[in-house]
PDB file of C-alpha atoms in Angstrom:
ATOM      1  CA  MET A 291       7.677 -28.879 -10.583  1.00 41.00           C
ATOM      2  CA  ARG A 292      10.125 -28.825  -7.698  1.00 50.00           C
ATOM      3  CA  VAL A 293      12.953 -26.446  -6.773  1.00 49.00           C
ATOM      4  CA  ARG A 294      15.592 -28.671  -8.327  1.00 48.00           C
ATOM      5  CA  ASP A 295      13.679 -28.632 -11.645  1.00 51.00           C
ATOM      6  CA  HIS A 296      13.841 -24.822 -11.719  1.00 51.00           C
ATOM      7  CA  LEU A 297      17.476 -24.578 -10.653  1.00 52.00           C
ATOM      8  CA  GLN A 298      18.722 -27.754 -12.340  1.00 64.00           C
ATOM      9  CA  ILE A 299      20.371 -28.949  -9.111  1.00 74.00           C
ATOM     10  CA  THR A 300      20.683 -32.708  -8.714  1.00 84.00           C
ATOM     11  CA  VAL A 301      19.526 -34.471  -5.564  1.00 85.00           C
ATOM     12  CA  ARG A 302      23.141 -35.404  -4.836  1.00 87.00           C
ATOM     13  CA  ARG A 303      24.242 -31.756  -5.017  1.00 89.00           C
ATOM     14  CA  GLN A 304      21.377 -30.655  -2.799  1.00 91.00           C
ATOM     15  CA  ARG A 305      22.387 -33.190  -0.152  1.00 91.00           C
ATOM     16  CA  GLN A 306      26.026 -32.162  -0.414  1.00 94.00           C
ATOM     17  CA  ALA A 307      25.075 -28.509   0.055  1.00 95.00           C
ATOM     18  CA  ALA A 308      22.981 -29.364   3.132  1.00 94.00           C
ATOM     19  CA  ARG A 309      25.827 -31.403   4.644  1.00 95.00           C
ATOM     20  CA  ALA A 310      28.291 -28.569   4.000  1.00 97.00           C
ATOM     21  CA  MET A 311      26.019 -26.121   5.807  1.00 97.00           C
ATOM     22  CA  GLN A 312      25.677 -28.522   8.733  1.00 97.00           C
ATOM     23  CA  PHE A 313      29.464 -28.763   8.952  1.00 97.00           C
ATOM     24  CA  LEU A 314      29.860 -24.991   8.855  1.00 97.00           C
ATOM     25  CA  LEU A 315      27.236 -24.556  11.578  1.00 97.00           C
ATOM     26  CA  ALA A 316      29.215 -26.984  13.743  1.00 97.00           C
ATOM     27  CA  VAL A 317      32.374 -24.967  13.070  1.00 97.00           C
ATOM     28  CA  MET A 318      30.527 -21.740  13.990  1.00 96.00           C
ATOM     29  CA  PHE A 319      29.325 -23.329  17.229  1.00 97.00           C
ATOM     30  CA  LEU A 320      32.813 -24.446  18.211  1.00 97.00           C
ATOM     31  CA  GLY A 321      34.226 -21.061  17.212  1.00 96.00           C
ATOM     32  CA  GLY A 322      31.610 -19.299  19.316  1.00 94.00           C
ATOM     33  CA  LEU A 323      32.546 -21.448  22.305  1.00 95.00           C
ATOM     34  CA  ALA A 324      36.261 -20.827  21.791  1.00 96.00           C
ATOM     35  CA  LEU A 325      35.737 -17.065  21.550  1.00 92.00           C
ATOM     36  CA  ARG A 326      33.148 -17.080  24.356  1.00 91.00           C
ATOM     37  CA  ASN A 327      30.640 -15.477  22.022  1.00 90.00           C
ATOM     38  CA  ALA A 328      27.261 -16.634  23.311  1.00 87.00           C
ATOM     39  CA  GLY A 329      25.315 -15.150  20.397  1.00 86.00           C
ATOM     40  CA  VAL A 330      27.267 -17.056  17.763  1.00 92.00           C
ATOM     41  CA  ALA A 331      27.390 -20.285  19.764  1.00 94.00           C
ATOM     42  CA  VAL A 332      23.676 -20.367  20.638  1.00 91.00           C
ATOM     43  CA  ASN A 333      22.433 -19.426  17.174  1.00 92.00           C
ATOM     44  CA  ALA A 334      24.754 -21.941  15.511  1.00 95.00           C
ATOM     45  CA  LEU A 335      23.792 -24.732  17.913  1.00 96.00           C
ATOM     46  CA  VAL A 336      20.051 -24.133  17.521  1.00 94.00           C
ATOM     47  CA  GLY A 337      20.481 -24.006  13.748  1.00 94.00           C
ATOM     48  CA  LEU A 338      22.508 -27.215  13.750  1.00 96.00           C
ATOM     49  CA  LEU A 339      19.839 -29.023  15.771  1.00 96.00           C
ATOM     50  CA  VAL A 340      17.132 -27.830  13.370  1.00 94.00           C
ATOM     51  CA  THR A 341      19.032 -29.345  10.422  1.00 95.00           C
ATOM     52  CA  PHE A 342      18.414 -32.788  11.911  1.00 94.00           C
ATOM     53  CA  LEU A 343      14.647 -32.188  11.985  1.00 91.00           C
ATOM     54  CA  PRO A 344      14.045 -33.536   8.433  1.00 90.00           C
ATOM     55  CA  GLY A 345      15.587 -36.871   9.434  1.00 89.00           C
ATOM     56  CA  VAL A 346      13.455 -37.058  12.579  1.00 90.00           C
ATOM     57  CA  LEU A 347      10.279 -36.248  10.644  1.00 88.00           C
ATOM     58  CA  GLU A 348      11.051 -38.863   8.013  1.00 88.00           C
ATOM     59  CA  GLU A 349      12.309 -41.714  10.192  1.00 87.00           C
ATOM     60  CA  ASP A 350      10.128 -41.317  13.283  1.00 83.00           C
ATOM     61  CA  LEU A 351       6.926 -39.835  11.889  1.00 80.00           C
ATOM     62  CA  GLY A 352       6.971 -41.094   8.313  1.00 84.00           C
ATOM     63  CA  ILE A 353       6.765 -37.599   6.822  1.00 88.00           C
ATOM     64  CA  PRO A 354       8.712 -37.618   3.518  1.00 87.00           C
ATOM     65  CA  ILE A 355      11.285 -34.834   3.371  1.00 88.00           C
ATOM     66  CA  ASP A 356      13.066 -34.826   0.038  1.00 87.00           C
ATOM     67  CA  ALA A 357      16.512 -33.341  -0.549  1.00 89.00           C
ATOM     68  CA  GLY A 358      15.030 -30.037  -1.722  1.00 88.00           C
ATOM     69  CA  LEU A 359      12.962 -29.542   1.425  1.00 89.00           C
ATOM     70  CA  ALA A 360      15.900 -30.531   3.624  1.00 92.00           C
ATOM     71  CA  LEU A 361      18.075 -27.993   1.822  1.00 93.00           C
ATOM     72  CA  TRP A 362      15.354 -25.340   2.227  1.00 91.00           C
ATOM     73  CA  ILE A 363      15.267 -25.881   5.996  1.00 93.00           C
ATOM     74  CA  THR A 364      19.051 -26.071   6.311  1.00 95.00           C
ATOM     75  CA  ALA A 365      19.630 -22.929   4.238  1.00 95.00           C
ATOM     76  CA  ALA A 366      17.225 -20.909   6.393  1.00 94.00           C
ATOM     77  CA  VAL A 367      18.976 -21.721   9.678  1.00 95.00           C
ATOM     78  CA  PHE A 368      22.454 -21.579   8.133  1.00 96.00           C
ATOM     79  CA  LEU A 369      21.997 -18.074   6.754  1.00 95.00           C
ATOM     80  CA  HIS A 370      20.647 -16.945  10.110  1.00 93.00           C
ATOM     81  CA  GLY A 371      23.669 -18.372  11.928  1.00 93.00           C
ATOM     82  CA  LEU A 372      26.075 -16.945   9.352  1.00 95.00           C
ATOM     83  CA  GLY A 373      24.557 -13.520   9.869  1.00 92.00           C
ATOM     84  CA  THR A 374      25.775 -13.449  13.479  1.00 90.00           C
ATOM     85  CA  ILE A 375      29.488 -13.888  12.764  1.00 92.00           C
ATOM     86  CA  THR A 376      32.039 -11.353  11.550  1.00 89.00           C
ATOM     87  CA  ILE A 377      33.314 -12.154   8.040  1.00 90.00           C
ATOM     88  CA  PRO A 378      36.623 -10.560   6.979  1.00 90.00           C
ATOM     89  CA  GLY A 379      36.059  -7.875   4.361  1.00 89.00           C
ATOM     90  CA  ILE A 380      32.291  -7.922   4.898  1.00 90.00           C
ATOM     91  CA  GLY A 381      31.681  -7.477   8.599  1.00 91.00           C
ATOM     92  CA  LYS A 382      28.690  -8.936  10.390  1.00 91.00           C
ATOM     93  CA  PRO A 383      26.032  -9.621   7.726  1.00 92.00           C
ATOM     94  CA  TYR A 384      23.065  -8.721   9.920  1.00 89.00           C
ATOM     95  CA  ALA A 385      24.589  -5.343  10.727  1.00 85.00           C
ATOM     96  CA  ASP A 386      26.621  -4.581   7.591  1.00 91.00           C
ATOM     97  CA  VAL A 387      24.762  -6.197   4.658  1.00 92.00           C
ATOM     98  CA  TRP A 388      21.517  -4.278   4.182  1.00 88.00           C
ATOM     99  CA  TRP A 389      19.562  -7.102   2.526  1.00 91.00           C
ATOM    100  CA  TRP A 390      20.675  -9.955   4.790  1.00 92.00           C
ATOM    101  CA  ASP A 391      17.967  -9.533   7.418  1.00 90.00           C
ATOM    102  CA  HIS A 392      15.317  -9.277   4.691  1.00 90.00           C
ATOM    103  CA  LEU A 393      16.520 -12.498   3.048  1.00 93.00           C
ATOM    104  CA  THR A 394      16.621 -14.506   6.257  1.00 92.00           C
ATOM    105  CA  HIS A 395      13.190 -13.294   7.358  1.00 90.00           C
ATOM    106  CA  ALA A 396      11.607 -14.138   4.001  1.00 92.00           C
ATOM    107  CA  LEU A 397      13.251 -17.578   3.978  1.00 92.00           C
ATOM    108  CA  SER A 398      12.353 -18.365   7.593  1.00 92.00           C
ATOM    109  CA  ALA A 399       8.800 -17.108   7.073  1.00 92.00           C
ATOM    110  CA  SER A 400       8.458 -19.391   4.070  1.00 92.00           C
ATOM    111  CA  LEU A 401       9.189 -22.368   6.345  1.00 91.00           C
ATOM    112  CA  VAL A 402       6.526 -21.260   8.819  1.00 91.00           C
ATOM    113  CA  ALA A 403       4.122 -20.754   5.923  1.00 92.00           C
ATOM    114  CA  GLY A 404       4.966 -24.226   4.631  1.00 90.00           C
ATOM    115  CA  VAL A 405       3.993 -25.762   7.969  1.00 89.00           C
ATOM    116  CA  GLY A 406       0.714 -23.844   7.996  1.00 88.00           C
ATOM    117  CA  TYR A 407      -0.068 -24.664   4.381  1.00 89.00           C
ATOM    118  CA  ALA A 408       0.711 -28.383   4.634  1.00 89.00           C
ATOM    119  CA  THR A 409      -1.336 -28.759   7.825  1.00 88.00           C
ATOM    120  CA  THR A 410      -4.438 -26.917   6.616  1.00 88.00           C
ATOM    121  CA  ARG A 411      -4.334 -28.639   3.227  1.00 88.00           C
ATOM    122  CA  ALA A 412      -4.094 -32.069   4.850  1.00 89.00           C
ATOM    123  CA  VAL A 413      -7.056 -31.284   7.129  1.00 87.00           C
ATOM    124  CA  ASP A 414      -9.020 -30.003   4.127  1.00 87.00           C
ATOM    125  CA  ILE A 415      -8.414 -33.207   2.173  1.00 87.00           C
ATOM    126  CA  HIS A 416      -9.014 -35.491   5.151  1.00 83.00           C
ATOM    127  CA  SER A 417     -12.235 -34.067   6.541  1.00 81.00           C
ATOM    128  CA  ASP A 418     -15.522 -33.629   4.698  1.00 78.00           C
ATOM    129  CA  ALA A 419     -16.711 -31.418   7.545  1.00 78.00           C
ATOM    130  CA  VAL A 420     -13.939 -28.853   7.027  1.00 76.00           C
ATOM    131  CA  THR A 421     -13.411 -26.915   3.818  1.00 81.00           C
ATOM    132  CA  PHE A 422     -10.733 -24.308   3.181  1.00 80.00           C
ATOM    133  CA  PRO A 423     -11.435 -22.417  -0.060  1.00 83.00           C
ATOM    134  CA  PRO A 424      -8.284 -21.256  -1.872  1.00 80.00           C
ATOM    135  CA  ARG A 425      -8.835 -17.609  -0.933  1.00 83.00           C
ATOM    136  CA  PHE A 426      -9.369 -18.449   2.726  1.00 84.00           C
ATOM    137  CA  GLN A 427      -6.275 -20.645   2.746  1.00 84.00           C
ATOM    138  CA  PHE A 428      -4.224 -17.835   1.205  1.00 86.00           C
ATOM    139  CA  VAL A 429      -5.388 -15.377   3.885  1.00 88.00           C
ATOM    140  CA  PHE A 430      -4.898 -17.959   6.643  1.00 87.00           C
ATOM    141  CA  ILE A 431      -1.271 -18.563   5.642  1.00 88.00           C
ATOM    142  CA  LEU A 432      -0.590 -14.817   5.652  1.00 90.00           C
ATOM    143  CA  LEU A 433      -2.156 -14.365   9.089  1.00 91.00           C
ATOM    144  CA  PHE A 434      -0.419 -17.473  10.442  1.00 90.00           C
ATOM    145  CA  VAL A 435       2.993 -16.208   9.343  1.00 92.00           C
ATOM    146  CA  LEU A 436       2.365 -12.650  10.544  1.00 90.00           C
ATOM    147  CA  ALA A 437       1.250 -13.928  13.955  1.00 92.00           C
ATOM    148  CA  PHE A 438       4.413 -15.978  14.231  1.00 89.00           C
ATOM    149  CA  GLY A 439       6.459 -12.999  13.031  1.00 88.00           C
ATOM    150  CA  VAL A 440       5.007 -10.749  15.718  1.00 89.00           C
ATOM    151  CA  PHE A 441       5.680 -13.445  18.313  1.00 89.00           C
ATOM    152  CA  TRP A 442       9.301 -13.658  17.119  1.00 84.00           C
ATOM    153  CA  GLU A 443       9.754  -9.884  17.323  1.00 82.00           C
ATOM    154  CA  VAL A 444       8.432  -9.950  20.898  1.00 85.00           C
ATOM    155  CA  ILE A 445      10.949 -12.684  21.751  1.00 84.00           C
ATOM    156  CA  GLU A 446      13.771 -10.616  20.244  1.00 78.00           C
ATOM    157  CA  PHE A 447      12.675  -7.590  22.263  1.00 79.00           C
ATOM    158  CA  ALA A 448      12.410  -9.605  25.498  1.00 82.00           C
ATOM    159  CA  ILE A 449      15.825 -11.213  25.034  1.00 77.00           C
ATOM    160  CA  GLY A 450      17.394  -7.841  24.211  1.00 74.00           C
ATOM    161  CA  LEU A 451      15.779  -6.233  27.253  1.00 76.00           C
ATOM    162  CA  ALA A 452      16.894  -9.063  29.534  1.00 76.00           C
ATOM    163  CA  ALA A 453      20.442  -8.823  28.209  1.00 69.00           C
ATOM    164  CA  SER A 454      20.459  -5.055  28.758  1.00 72.00           C
ATOM    165  CA  LEU A 455      19.177  -5.368  32.325  1.00 74.00           C
ATOM    166  CA  THR A 456      21.638  -8.116  33.246  1.00 71.00           C
ATOM    167  CA  GLY A 457      24.615  -6.650  31.397  1.00 67.00           C
ATOM    168  CA  THR A 458      25.107  -9.819  29.345  1.00 65.00           C
ATOM    169  CA  PRO A 459      25.443 -10.183  25.553  1.00 64.00           C
ATOM    170  CA  GLY A 460      22.158 -10.882  23.785  1.00 61.00           C
ATOM    171  CA  VAL A 461      21.797 -13.876  21.481  1.00 62.00           C
ATOM    172  CA  LEU A 462      19.235 -12.030  19.318  1.00 64.00           C
ATOM    173  CA  THR A 463      19.280  -8.386  18.255  1.00 62.00           C
ATOM    174  CA  GLN A 464      16.392  -6.039  17.583  1.00 61.00           C
ATOM    175  CA  TYR A 465      17.162  -2.783  15.766  1.00 64.00           C
ATOM    176  CA  GLY A 466      14.000  -0.848  16.575  1.00 64.00           C
ATOM    177  CA  LEU A 467      10.332  -0.589  15.658  1.00 70.00           C
ATOM    178  CA  GLY A 468      11.001   0.385  12.050  1.00 75.00           C
ATOM    179  CA  ASP A 469      13.170  -2.687  11.556  1.00 75.00           C
ATOM    180  CA  SER A 470      10.478  -4.889  13.108  1.00 78.00           C
ATOM    181  CA  MET A 471       7.859  -3.542  10.694  1.00 84.00           C
ATOM    182  CA  LEU A 472      10.170  -4.171   7.757  1.00 85.00           C
ATOM    183  CA  ASP A 473      10.794  -7.701   9.047  1.00 85.00           C
ATOM    184  CA  LEU A 474       7.050  -8.334   8.945  1.00 89.00           C
ATOM    185  CA  VAL A 475       6.911  -7.073   5.361  1.00 90.00           C
ATOM    186  CA  PHE A 476       9.482  -9.672   4.289  1.00 89.00           C
ATOM    187  CA  ASP A 477       7.755 -12.298   6.400  1.00 90.00           C
ATOM    188  CA  THR A 478       4.735 -11.592   4.213  1.00 91.00           C
ATOM    189  CA  VAL A 479       6.845 -12.030   1.073  1.00 91.00           C
ATOM    190  CA  GLY A 480       7.874 -15.505   2.227  1.00 90.00           C
ATOM    191  CA  ALA A 481       4.269 -16.382   3.053  1.00 89.00           C
ATOM    192  CA  VAL A 482       3.001 -15.232  -0.350  1.00 89.00           C
ATOM    193  CA  LEU A 483       5.593 -17.357  -2.183  1.00 86.00           C
ATOM    194  CA  VAL A 484       4.500 -20.473  -0.302  1.00 87.00           C
ATOM    195  CA  ALA A 485       0.813 -19.658  -0.789  1.00 81.00           C
ATOM    196  CA  ILE A 486       1.420 -19.486  -4.545  1.00 81.00           C
ATOM    197  CA  TYR A 487       3.908 -22.327  -5.084  1.00 77.00           C
ATOM    198  CA  GLY A 488       3.409 -24.507  -2.001  1.00 72.00           C
ATOM    199  CA  SER A 489       1.166 -27.087  -3.681  1.00 66.00           C
ATOM    200  CA  ASN A 490       4.032 -28.295  -5.876  1.00 73.00           C
ATOM    201  CA  GLN A 491       6.777 -28.256  -3.269  1.00 75.00           C
ATOM    202  CA  LEU A 492       4.806 -29.814  -0.406  1.00 86.00           C
ATOM    203  CA  SER A 493       2.570 -32.341  -2.171  1.00 86.00           C
ATOM    204  CA  GLU A 494       4.287 -35.417  -0.694  1.00 88.00           C
ATOM    205  CA  VAL A 495       4.253 -33.934   2.804  1.00 90.00           C
ATOM    206  CA  ILE A 496       0.549 -33.136   2.481  1.00 89.00           C
ATOM    207  CA  ASP A 497      -0.207 -36.698   1.321  1.00 89.00           C
ATOM    208  CA  ALA A 498       1.698 -38.145   4.288  1.00 90.00           C
ATOM    209  CA  LEU A 499      -0.060 -35.859   6.789  1.00 89.00           C
ATOM    210  CA  THR A 500      -3.425 -36.772   5.292  1.00 89.00           C
ATOM    211  CA  ALA A 501      -2.608 -40.480   5.605  1.00 88.00           C
ATOM    212  CA  ARG A 502      -1.627 -40.010   9.258  1.00 86.00           C
ATOM    213  CA  LEU A 503      -4.911 -38.206   9.973  1.00 84.00           C
ATOM    214  CA  GLU A 504      -6.863 -41.016   8.357  1.00 84.00           C
ATOM    215  CA  ALA A 505      -4.909 -43.655  10.271  1.00 81.00           C
ATOM    216  CA  ALA A 506      -5.492 -41.811  13.555  1.00 78.00           C
ATOM    217  CA  GLN A 507      -9.215 -41.589  12.869  1.00 71.00           C
ATOM    218  CA  GLY A 508      -9.530 -45.175  11.756  1.00 62.00           C
TER     219      GLY A 508
END
């Protein structure tokens, strides 16, 4: 059962929502340029570029990305970009909405977990010499996501330090060690969700990756 089956969202609506988020990211990018806000502009531009990744994967690599997966990817980068702007009556979500950072970390971590899950599952199916028992795969996904999460926190720290030393605005913000630890907790939440429900959501991707491995070997 896929996301749209749970939420009763049609494929057409999912595509419309993804397109709307792409448009808003473009508006954020242009607004960041106009206001000379590097943080908003860079985060919006990177997010906008990521939203085109499903099309590249599908057209160039033959990896099927349905509307639900495309919306999943787009929502993750859109919410991150939205968190960097100041919204009238709300403020800046990352700074003024206590749960925003938790949501974006869990959602982004779920994407990283999806990549890890789909890859290991495809290798498991393709090769008789490699076997990933369910428990091992569960632990692997958790460790994979946590490793990426630590790497991301280091990047945030390095960018913040560089911005402080050069006197320039940072494009990413780190709020301290306690915040980093909490980020890793919600990264784990995203990983656990994919480890539990990933087989249903990523079945077509796994089949395509397996076929590519077999074609490369043959």
